[in-house]
Amino acid sequence: RRGQARPTELQVVDLATQEPRSAPTIIVGEIDVRMEMEKIIRQEHSGLTGVSQTRMLVLRVRSPTVPSLDLVDLPGLVSAKRPGEPDNLAAQTEQLLGNFIEAHKQHSVFLVVIPAALPPNVAPVLGLVQKHGVEAQSIGIFTRSDGVADKELKRVVKGRLLGTAKDAVKLEPHGWIATMNAPIEDDDGNERTDLNPQQRLEMQGQEEVQWLADRLLARQSEAAELSSRLGCNALVQTMKT
């Protein structure tokens, strides 16, 4: 939004009414968000376990350099609980995501995020997308491509991007995008600590596209279609269309 930048605010909001449950507070880092999230979970479940079905955390970022949009980070679907988690955790997460999709699918775009190493046809979140009929409003994202062997990227992940692999799940008309956000390293392979957040993001964006292109754009016949499906900048362009 236009105007001067303001400090980022954190507020607890009621999921059902969208009314504030707390006064906004200024945050200084991710630890503030994590502490507030853990506090809500403890209040709702008498312990640090499960997901909240009644409240959500809202971060308000105001700056002339950011777009005007609401971005909701929902919890991932789980298939099994870990020690100390409730027996119905899988049902909790599915209910939360299902309720949110139904409440907002008339005016939302959904980013369907799965690891590049995971076959899309076995990803639980794809079943949820199909169940609620939001394929046309979804953009698929393969994350952590750098965790997949180069041979597998060229042989399998490329086919998933093009929709030709046996385990591919099509999300038309937007399709899938591959991403890779490995830390920026120096010549010795150590993560660079001399970069500010903006410099780091800019360099990651450049290295991400080059890294993916080196591995996935070998065939000229596929380059035109694949080049628009590589990297976070490609995701931004897809969301604009």
PDB file of C-alpha atoms in Angstrom, residues 72-191:
ATOM      1  CA  VAL A  72      -2.522 -17.087   4.568  1.00  0.00           C
ATOM      2  CA  ASP A  73       0.000 -19.731   5.685  1.00  0.00           C
ATOM      3  CA  LEU A  74      -2.040 -22.803   6.622  1.00  0.00           C
ATOM      4  CA  PRO A  75      -0.595 -25.813   8.500  1.00  0.00           C
ATOM      5  CA  GLY A  76       0.424 -28.771   6.395  1.00  0.00           C
ATOM      6  CA  LEU A  77      -1.686 -31.911   6.280  1.00  0.00           C
ATOM      7  CA  VAL A  78      -0.359 -34.674   8.498  1.00  0.00           C
ATOM      8  CA  SER A  79      -0.903 -38.405   8.044  1.00  0.00           C
ATOM      9  CA  ALA A  80       0.262 -39.596  11.457  1.00  0.00           C
ATOM     10  CA  LYS A  81       0.869 -38.076  14.863  1.00  0.00           C
ATOM     11  CA  ARG A  82       4.183 -37.826  16.655  1.00  0.00           C
ATOM     12  CA  PRO A  83       4.689 -38.706  20.333  1.00  0.00           C
ATOM     13  CA  GLY A  84       2.773 -36.289  22.540  1.00  0.00           C
ATOM     14  CA  GLU A  85       0.423 -35.123  19.789  1.00  0.00           C
ATOM     15  CA  PRO A  86      -3.351 -35.741  19.896  1.00  0.00           C
ATOM     16  CA  ASP A  87      -4.729 -38.902  18.312  1.00  0.00           C
ATOM     17  CA  ASN A  88      -6.928 -36.854  15.983  1.00  0.00           C
ATOM     18  CA  LEU A  89      -4.218 -34.480  14.719  1.00  0.00           C
ATOM     19  CA  ALA A  90      -4.654 -35.646  11.118  1.00  0.00           C
ATOM     20  CA  ALA A  91      -8.394 -34.973  11.346  1.00  0.00           C
ATOM     21  CA  GLN A  92      -7.723 -31.569  12.968  1.00  0.00           C
ATOM     22  CA  THR A  93      -5.503 -30.373  10.144  1.00  0.00           C
ATOM     23  CA  GLU A  94      -7.798 -31.709   7.412  1.00  0.00           C
ATOM     24  CA  GLN A  95     -10.820 -30.046   9.014  1.00  0.00           C
ATOM     25  CA  LEU A  96      -9.000 -26.736   9.402  1.00  0.00           C
ATOM     26  CA  LEU A  97      -7.828 -26.692   5.783  1.00  0.00           C
ATOM     27  CA  GLY A  98     -11.189 -27.893   4.463  1.00  0.00           C
ATOM     28  CA  ASN A  99     -13.089 -25.231   6.385  1.00  0.00           C
ATOM     29  CA  PHE A 100     -10.762 -22.514   5.148  1.00  0.00           C
ATOM     30  CA  ILE A 101     -10.986 -23.624   1.527  1.00  0.00           C
ATOM     31  CA  GLU A 102     -14.777 -23.689   1.599  1.00  0.00           C
ATOM     32  CA  ALA A 103     -14.975 -20.286   3.289  1.00  0.00           C
ATOM     33  CA  HIS A 104     -12.624 -18.546   0.848  1.00  0.00           C
ATOM     34  CA  LYS A 105     -12.583 -20.472  -2.436  1.00  0.00           C
ATOM     35  CA  GLN A 106     -14.807 -17.959  -4.215  1.00  0.00           C
ATOM     36  CA  HIS A 107     -12.062 -15.309  -4.132  1.00  0.00           C
ATOM     37  CA  SER A 108      -8.759 -17.075  -3.428  1.00  0.00           C
ATOM     38  CA  VAL A 109      -5.742 -18.568  -5.159  1.00  0.00           C
ATOM     39  CA  PHE A 110      -4.266 -21.626  -3.428  1.00  0.00           C
ATOM     40  CA  LEU A 111      -0.555 -22.437  -3.436  1.00  0.00           C
ATOM     41  CA  VAL A 112      -0.207 -26.221  -3.245  1.00  0.00           C
ATOM     42  CA  VAL A 113       3.277 -26.860  -1.861  1.00  0.00           C
ATOM     43  CA  ILE A 114       4.952 -30.285  -1.850  1.00  0.00           C
ATOM     44  CA  PRO A 115       8.617 -31.399  -1.828  1.00  0.00           C
ATOM     45  CA  ALA A 116      10.047 -32.020  -5.283  1.00  0.00           C
ATOM     46  CA  ALA A 117      11.060 -35.528  -4.181  1.00  0.00           C
ATOM     47  CA  LEU A 118       7.437 -36.512  -3.421  1.00  0.00           C
ATOM     48  CA  PRO A 119       5.249 -37.958  -6.205  1.00  0.00           C
ATOM     49  CA  PRO A 120       2.266 -35.588  -6.535  1.00  0.00           C
ATOM     50  CA  ASN A 121      -0.255 -38.414  -6.831  1.00  0.00           C
ATOM     51  CA  VAL A 122       0.502 -39.577  -3.270  1.00  0.00           C
ATOM     52  CA  ALA A 123       0.535 -36.098  -1.669  1.00  0.00           C
ATOM     53  CA  PRO A 124      -2.462 -35.815   0.712  1.00  0.00           C
ATOM     54  CA  VAL A 125      -2.947 -32.132  -0.074  1.00  0.00           C
ATOM     55  CA  LEU A 126      -3.771 -32.933  -3.713  1.00  0.00           C
ATOM     56  CA  GLY A 127      -6.644 -35.100  -2.548  1.00  0.00           C
ATOM     57  CA  LEU A 128      -7.950 -32.147  -0.547  1.00  0.00           C
ATOM     58  CA  VAL A 129      -7.678 -29.857  -3.570  1.00  0.00           C
ATOM     59  CA  GLN A 130      -9.672 -32.310  -5.687  1.00  0.00           C
ATOM     60  CA  LYS A 131     -12.216 -32.957  -2.932  1.00  0.00           C
ATOM     61  CA  HIS A 132     -13.091 -29.265  -2.741  1.00  0.00           C
ATOM     62  CA  GLY A 133     -12.885 -28.684  -6.498  1.00  0.00           C
ATOM     63  CA  VAL A 134     -10.285 -25.907  -6.496  1.00  0.00           C
ATOM     64  CA  GLU A 135      -7.873 -27.271  -9.115  1.00  0.00           C
ATOM     65  CA  ALA A 136      -8.449 -24.270 -11.404  1.00  0.00           C
ATOM     66  CA  GLN A 137      -7.608 -21.876  -8.550  1.00  0.00           C
ATOM     67  CA  SER A 138      -4.450 -23.702  -7.505  1.00  0.00           C
ATOM     68  CA  ILE A 139      -0.784 -23.236  -8.388  1.00  0.00           C
ATOM     69  CA  GLY A 140       1.422 -26.233  -7.678  1.00  0.00           C
ATOM     70  CA  ILE A 141       4.872 -25.638  -6.197  1.00  0.00           C
ATOM     71  CA  PHE A 142       7.687 -28.169  -5.969  1.00  0.00           C
ATOM     72  CA  THR A 143       9.983 -27.068  -3.140  1.00  0.00           C
ATOM     73  CA  ARG A 144      13.516 -28.121  -2.164  1.00  0.00           C
ATOM     74  CA  SER A 145      14.511 -29.098  -5.694  1.00  0.00           C
ATOM     75  CA  ASP A 146      18.142 -28.971  -4.548  1.00  0.00           C
ATOM     76  CA  GLY A 147      17.393 -31.995  -2.365  1.00  0.00           C
ATOM     77  CA  VAL A 148      16.754 -34.137  -5.458  1.00  0.00           C
ATOM     78  CA  ALA A 149      19.559 -35.768  -7.446  1.00  0.00           C
ATOM     79  CA  ASP A 150      20.217 -34.146 -10.826  1.00  0.00           C
ATOM     80  CA  LYS A 151      19.330 -37.353 -12.661  1.00  0.00           C
ATOM     81  CA  GLU A 152      15.979 -37.503 -10.882  1.00  0.00           C
ATOM     82  CA  LEU A 153      15.294 -33.833 -11.641  1.00  0.00           C
ATOM     83  CA  LYS A 154      15.877 -34.358 -15.344  1.00  0.00           C
ATOM     84  CA  ARG A 155      14.078 -37.697 -15.549  1.00  0.00           C
ATOM     85  CA  VAL A 156      11.111 -37.290 -13.193  1.00  0.00           C
ATOM     86  CA  VAL A 157      10.585 -33.769 -11.851  1.00  0.00           C
ATOM     87  CA  LYS A 158      10.721 -32.295 -15.352  1.00  0.00           C
ATOM     88  CA  GLY A 159       7.923 -34.653 -16.389  1.00  0.00           C
ATOM     89  CA  ARG A 160       5.849 -33.563 -13.391  1.00  0.00           C
ATOM     90  CA  LEU A 161       6.275 -29.923 -14.418  1.00  0.00           C
ATOM     91  CA  LEU A 162       5.222 -30.736 -17.989  1.00  0.00           C
ATOM     92  CA  GLY A 163       2.408 -33.047 -16.873  1.00  0.00           C
ATOM     93  CA  THR A 164       3.873 -36.020 -18.756  1.00  0.00           C
ATOM     94  CA  ALA A 165       5.157 -38.116 -15.818  1.00  0.00           C
ATOM     95  CA  LYS A 166       3.137 -41.160 -14.753  1.00  0.00           C
ATOM     96  CA  ASP A 167       2.660 -39.698 -11.254  1.00  0.00           C
ATOM     97  CA  ALA A 168       1.830 -36.178 -12.466  1.00  0.00           C
ATOM     98  CA  VAL A 169      -1.291 -34.399 -11.223  1.00  0.00           C
ATOM     99  CA  LYS A 170      -2.429 -31.571 -13.477  1.00  0.00           C
ATOM    100  CA  LEU A 171      -3.558 -28.274 -12.017  1.00  0.00           C
ATOM    101  CA  GLU A 172      -4.970 -26.419 -14.974  1.00  0.00           C
ATOM    102  CA  PRO A 173      -4.682 -23.697 -16.081  1.00  0.00           C
ATOM    103  CA  HIS A 174      -1.795 -22.596 -13.804  1.00  0.00           C
ATOM    104  CA  GLY A 175       0.231 -25.803 -13.550  1.00  0.00           C
ATOM    105  CA  TRP A 176       3.357 -26.353 -11.439  1.00  0.00           C
ATOM    106  CA  ILE A 177       6.489 -24.363 -10.612  1.00  0.00           C
ATOM    107  CA  ALA A 178       9.834 -25.668  -9.342  1.00  0.00           C
ATOM    108  CA  THR A 179      11.699 -23.731  -6.646  1.00  0.00           C
ATOM    109  CA  MET A 180      15.098 -23.944  -4.969  1.00  0.00           C
ATOM    110  CA  ASN A 181      16.077 -21.642  -2.102  1.00  0.00           C
ATOM    111  CA  ALA A 182      19.389 -22.961  -0.857  1.00  0.00           C
ATOM    112  CA  PRO A 183      21.438 -20.479   1.230  1.00  0.00           C
ATOM    113  CA  ILE A 184      23.935 -18.232  -0.552  1.00  0.00           C
ATOM    114  CA  GLU A 185      27.426 -19.664  -0.017  1.00  0.00           C
ATOM    115  CA  ASP A 186      30.948 -18.329  -0.431  1.00  0.00           C
ATOM    116  CA  ASP A 187      33.708 -20.020  -2.451  1.00  0.00           C
ATOM    117  CA  ASP A 188      34.452 -22.348   0.483  1.00  0.00           C
ATOM    118  CA  GLY A 189      30.873 -23.595   0.724  1.00  0.00           C
ATOM    119  CA  ASN A 190      30.000 -21.627   3.869  1.00  0.00           C
ATOM    120  CA  GLU A 191      26.772 -19.657   4.147  1.00  0.00           C
TER     121      GLU A 191
END
